[in-house]
Amino acid sequence: MKRFLILVAVAVMATLPALLLRATGWRPSPVLDAAAFGSAILAAGFLLSWGAETAEQHIAQGLILAVVALVTVLPEYAVDLY
């Protein structure tokens, strides 16, 4: 359990540079932007999959699959709406 919490903390910390760049609007370089936002997307994917696996213990597997599918598709709809 302790190892899992450490992994979750690392994943959350991997999203922080991208959140900071987004909140401040600072753009140091395209390469740094790609690295920060790429690691944040990867970490968010890990967090989403770990959350789905944990939720399967309490909620039906089909419902969790539908929610995860909706969450992964929502950014595409947001771009289309914009």
Coordinates of N, CA, C and O in Angstrom, one line a residue:
M1 N 0.8 -1.2 0.0 CA 0.0 0.0 0.0 C 0.9 1.3 0.0 O 0.6 2.2 -0.7
K2 N 2.0 1.2 0.8 CA 2.8 2.4 0.8 C 3.5 2.7 -0.5 O 3.6 3.8 -0.9
R3 N 3.8 1.6 -1.2 CA 4.4 1.7 -2.6 C 3.4 2.4 -3.5 O 3.8 3.3 -4.3
F4 N 2.2 2.0 -3.4 CA 1.2 2.5 -4.3 C 1.0 4.0 -4.0 O 0.8 4.8 -5.0
L5 N 0.9 4.4 -2.8 CA 0.8 5.8 -2.4 C 2.0 6.6 -2.9 O 1.8 7.8 -3.4
I6 N 3.2 6.1 -2.9 CA 4.3 6.8 -3.4 C 4.2 7.0 -4.9 O 4.5 8.0 -5.5
L7 N 3.7 5.9 -5.6 CA 3.5 6.0 -7.1 C 2.5 7.1 -7.4 O 2.6 7.9 -8.4
V8 N 1.4 7.1 -6.7 CA 0.4 8.1 -6.9 C 0.9 9.5 -6.6 O 0.7 10.5 -7.4
A9 N 1.7 9.7 -5.6 CA 2.3 11.0 -5.3 C 3.3 11.4 -6.4 O 3.3 12.6 -6.8
V10 N 4.0 10.5 -7.0 CA 4.9 10.8 -8.1 C 4.1 11.2 -9.3 O 4.5 12.2 -10.0
A11 N 3.0 10.5 -9.6 CA 2.2 10.9 -10.7 C 1.6 12.3 -10.5 O 1.5 13.0 -11.5
V12 N 1.1 12.6 -9.3 CA 0.6 13.9 -9.1 C 1.6 15.0 -9.2 O 1.4 16.0 -9.8
M13 N 2.8 14.7 -8.7 CA 3.9 15.7 -8.9 C 4.3 15.9 -10.3 O 4.8 16.9 -10.7
A14 N 4.2 14.8 -11.2 CA 4.5 15.0 -12.6 C 3.6 15.9 -13.3 O 3.9 16.4 -14.4
T15 N 2.4 16.1 -12.8 CA 1.4 17.0 -13.4 C 1.6 18.5 -13.0 O 1.2 19.4 -13.7
L16 N 2.3 18.7 -11.9 CA 2.5 20.1 -11.4 C 3.2 21.0 -12.3 O 2.8 22.2 -12.4
P17 N 4.3 20.7 -13.0 CA 4.9 21.6 -13.9 C 4.0 22.1 -15.0 O 4.0 23.3 -15.3
A18 N 3.2 21.2 -15.5 CA 2.3 21.6 -16.6 C 1.2 22.5 -16.1 O 0.8 23.5 -16.7
L19 N 0.7 22.2 -14.9 CA -0.3 23.1 -14.3 C 0.3 24.5 -14.0 O -0.4 25.5 -14.2
L20 N 1.5 24.5 -13.5 CA 2.1 25.8 -13.2 C 2.3 26.6 -14.5 O 2.1 27.8 -14.6
L21 N 2.8 25.9 -15.6 CA 3.0 26.6 -16.9 C 1.7 27.1 -17.4 O 1.6 28.2 -17.9
R22 N 0.6 26.3 -17.3 CA -0.7 26.7 -17.7 C -1.3 27.9 -16.9 O -1.9 28.8 -17.5
A23 N -1.1 27.8 -15.6 CA -1.7 28.9 -14.8 C -1.0 30.2 -14.9 O -1.6 31.3 -14.9
T24 N 0.3 30.2 -15.1 CA 1.1 31.4 -15.2 C 1.1 32.0 -16.7 O 1.4 33.2 -16.9
G25 N 0.9 31.1 -17.7 CA 1.0 31.5 -19.0 C 2.4 31.6 -19.6 O 2.7 32.1 -20.7
W26 N 3.4 31.2 -18.8 CA 4.8 31.3 -19.2 C 5.1 30.2 -20.1 O 4.8 29.1 -19.9
R27 N 5.8 30.5 -21.3 CA 6.2 29.6 -22.3 C 7.7 29.7 -22.5 O 8.1 30.5 -23.4
P28 N 8.5 28.9 -21.8 CA 10.0 29.1 -21.9 C 10.5 28.6 -23.3 O 11.3 29.3 -23.9
S29 N 10.0 27.4 -23.8 CA 10.4 26.9 -25.1 C 9.5 25.8 -25.5 O 8.9 25.2 -24.7
P30 N 9.4 25.6 -26.8 CA 8.5 24.5 -27.3 C 8.9 23.1 -26.8 O 8.0 22.3 -26.5
V31 N 10.2 22.9 -26.7 CA 10.6 21.6 -26.2 C 10.3 21.4 -24.7 O 9.8 20.3 -24.3
L32 N 10.5 22.4 -23.9 CA 10.1 22.3 -22.5 C 8.6 22.1 -22.3 O 8.1 21.4 -21.5
D33 N 7.8 22.9 -23.1 CA 6.4 22.7 -23.1 C 6.0 21.3 -23.4 O 5.1 20.7 -22.7
A34 N 6.5 20.8 -24.5 CA 6.2 19.4 -24.9 C 6.5 18.4 -23.8 O 5.7 17.5 -23.5
A35 N 7.7 18.6 -23.2 CA 8.1 17.6 -22.1 C 7.2 17.8 -20.9 O 6.7 16.7 -20.3
A36 N 6.8 19.0 -20.5 CA 6.0 19.2 -19.3 C 4.6 18.7 -19.5 O 4.0 17.9 -18.7
F37 N 4.0 19.1 -20.7 CA 2.6 18.7 -20.9 C 2.5 17.2 -21.3 O 1.6 16.5 -21.0
G38 N 3.5 16.6 -21.9 CA 3.6 15.2 -22.3 C 3.6 14.4 -21.0 O 2.9 13.4 -20.9
S39 N 4.5 14.8 -20.1 CA 4.6 14.0 -18.8 C 3.3 14.1 -18.0 O 2.9 13.2 -17.3
A40 N 2.7 15.3 -18.1 CA 1.4 15.5 -17.3 C 0.3 14.6 -17.9 O -0.5 14.0 -17.2
I41 N 0.2 14.5 -19.2 CA -0.8 13.7 -19.9 C -0.5 12.2 -19.5 O -1.5 11.4 -19.2
L42 N 0.7 11.8 -19.5 CA 1.1 10.4 -19.2 C 0.7 10.1 -17.7 O 0.1 9.1 -17.4
A43 N 1.0 11.0 -16.8 CA 0.7 10.9 -15.4 C -0.8 10.8 -15.2 O -1.3 10.1 -14.4
A44 N -1.5 11.7 -15.9 CA -3.0 11.7 -15.8 C -3.6 10.4 -16.2 O -4.6 9.9 -15.7
G45 N -3.0 9.8 -17.3 CA -3.5 8.5 -17.8 C -3.3 7.5 -16.7 O -4.2 6.6 -16.5
F46 N -2.1 7.5 -16.1 CA -1.9 6.5 -15.0 C -2.9 6.7 -13.8 O -3.5 5.7 -13.3
L47 N -3.1 7.9 -13.4 CA -4.1 8.2 -12.4 C -5.5 7.8 -12.7 O -6.2 7.2 -11.9
L48 N -5.9 8.0 -14.0 CA -7.2 7.6 -14.4 C -7.3 6.1 -14.4 O -8.3 5.6 -14.0
S49 N -6.3 5.4 -14.9 CA -6.4 3.9 -14.9 C -6.4 3.3 -13.5 O -7.1 2.4 -13.2
W50 N -5.6 3.9 -12.6 CA -5.5 3.4 -11.2 C -6.9 3.7 -10.5 O -7.4 2.9 -9.8
G51 N -7.5 4.8 -10.8 CA -8.8 5.2 -10.2 C -9.9 4.2 -10.7 O -10.7 3.8 -10.0
A52 N -9.8 3.9 -12.0 CA -10.8 3.0 -12.6 C -10.7 1.6 -12.0 O -11.7 0.9 -11.7
E53 N -9.4 1.1 -11.8 CA -9.2 -0.2 -11.2 C -9.7 -0.2 -9.7 O -10.3 -1.2 -9.3
T54 N -9.5 0.9 -9.0 CA -10.0 0.9 -7.6 C -11.5 1.0 -7.6 O -12.1 0.4 -6.7
A55 N -12.1 1.7 -8.5 CA -13.6 1.9 -8.5 C -14.3 0.6 -8.9 O -15.4 0.4 -8.5
E56 N -13.6 -0.3 -9.6 CA -14.2 -1.6 -10.0 C -14.6 -2.4 -8.7 O -15.4 -3.3 -8.8
Q57 N -14.0 -2.2 -7.6 CA -14.3 -2.9 -6.4 C -15.7 -2.5 -5.8 O -16.3 -3.3 -5.1
H58 N -16.2 -1.3 -6.2 CA -17.4 -0.8 -5.6 C -18.5 -0.5 -6.6 O -19.7 -0.5 -6.3
I59 N -18.1 -0.4 -7.9 CA -19.1 -0.1 -9.0 C -18.9 -1.1 -10.1 O -17.9 -1.7 -10.3
A60 N -20.0 -1.3 -10.8 CA -20.0 -2.3 -11.9 C -18.9 -2.0 -12.9 O -18.7 -0.8 -13.3
Q61 N -18.3 -3.0 -13.5 CA -17.2 -2.8 -14.4 C -17.6 -2.1 -15.7 O -16.9 -1.3 -16.2
G62 N -18.8 -2.4 -16.2 CA -19.3 -1.7 -17.4 C -19.5 -0.2 -17.2 O -19.2 0.6 -18.1
L63 N -20.0 0.1 -16.0 CA -20.2 1.6 -15.7 C -18.9 2.3 -15.7 O -18.7 3.4 -16.2
I64 N -17.9 1.7 -15.0 CA -16.6 2.3 -15.0 C -16.0 2.4 -16.4 O -15.4 3.5 -16.7
L65 N -16.1 1.4 -17.2 CA -15.6 1.5 -18.6 C -16.3 2.6 -19.3 O -15.6 3.4 -20.1
A66 N -17.6 2.8 -19.1 CA -18.3 3.9 -19.8 C -17.8 5.3 -19.3 O -17.6 6.2 -20.1
V67 N -17.5 5.4 -18.0 CA -17.1 6.7 -17.5 C -15.7 7.0 -18.0 O -15.4 8.1 -18.4
V68 N -14.8 6.0 -18.0 CA -13.4 6.2 -18.5 C -13.5 6.6 -20.0 O -12.7 7.5 -20.4
A69 N -14.3 5.9 -20.7 CA -14.4 6.2 -22.2 C -14.9 7.7 -22.3 O -14.4 8.4 -23.2
L70 N -15.9 8.1 -21.5 CA -16.4 9.5 -21.6 C -15.3 10.5 -21.3 O -15.2 11.5 -21.9
V71 N -14.6 10.2 -20.2 CA -13.5 11.1 -19.8 C -12.4 11.3 -20.8 O -11.9 12.3 -21.1
T72 N -12.1 10.2 -21.5 CA -11.0 10.2 -22.5 C -11.5 10.9 -23.8 O -10.7 11.5 -24.5
V73 N -12.8 11.0 -24.0 CA -13.3 11.6 -25.3 C -13.7 13.0 -25.1 O -13.8 13.8 -26.0
L74 N -14.0 13.4 -23.8 CA -14.4 14.8 -23.6 C -13.5 15.9 -24.1 O -14.0 16.9 -24.6
P75 N -12.2 15.8 -24.0 CA -11.3 16.8 -24.6 C -11.5 17.0 -26.1 O -11.5 18.1 -26.6
E76 N -11.8 16.0 -26.8 CA -12.1 16.1 -28.3 C -13.4 16.9 -28.5 O -13.4 17.7 -29.4
Y77 N -14.4 16.6 -27.7 CA -15.6 17.4 -27.8 C -15.4 18.8 -27.5 O -16.0 19.7 -28.1
A78 N -14.6 19.1 -26.5 CA -14.3 20.5 -26.1 C -13.6 21.2 -27.2 O -13.9 22.4 -27.5
V79 N -12.7 20.6 -27.9 CA -12.1 21.2 -29.1 C -13.1 21.5 -30.2 O -13.1 22.5 -30.8
D80 N -14.0 20.5 -30.4 CA -15.0 20.7 -31.5 C -15.9 21.8 -31.1 O -16.3 22.6 -32.0
L81 N -16.3 22.0 -29.9 CA -17.2 23.0 -29.5 C -16.5 24.4 -29.6 O -17.2 25.4 -30.0
Y82 N -15.2 24.4 -29.3 CA -14.5 25.7 -29.4 C -14.4 26.2 -30.8 O -14.5 27.3 -31.2

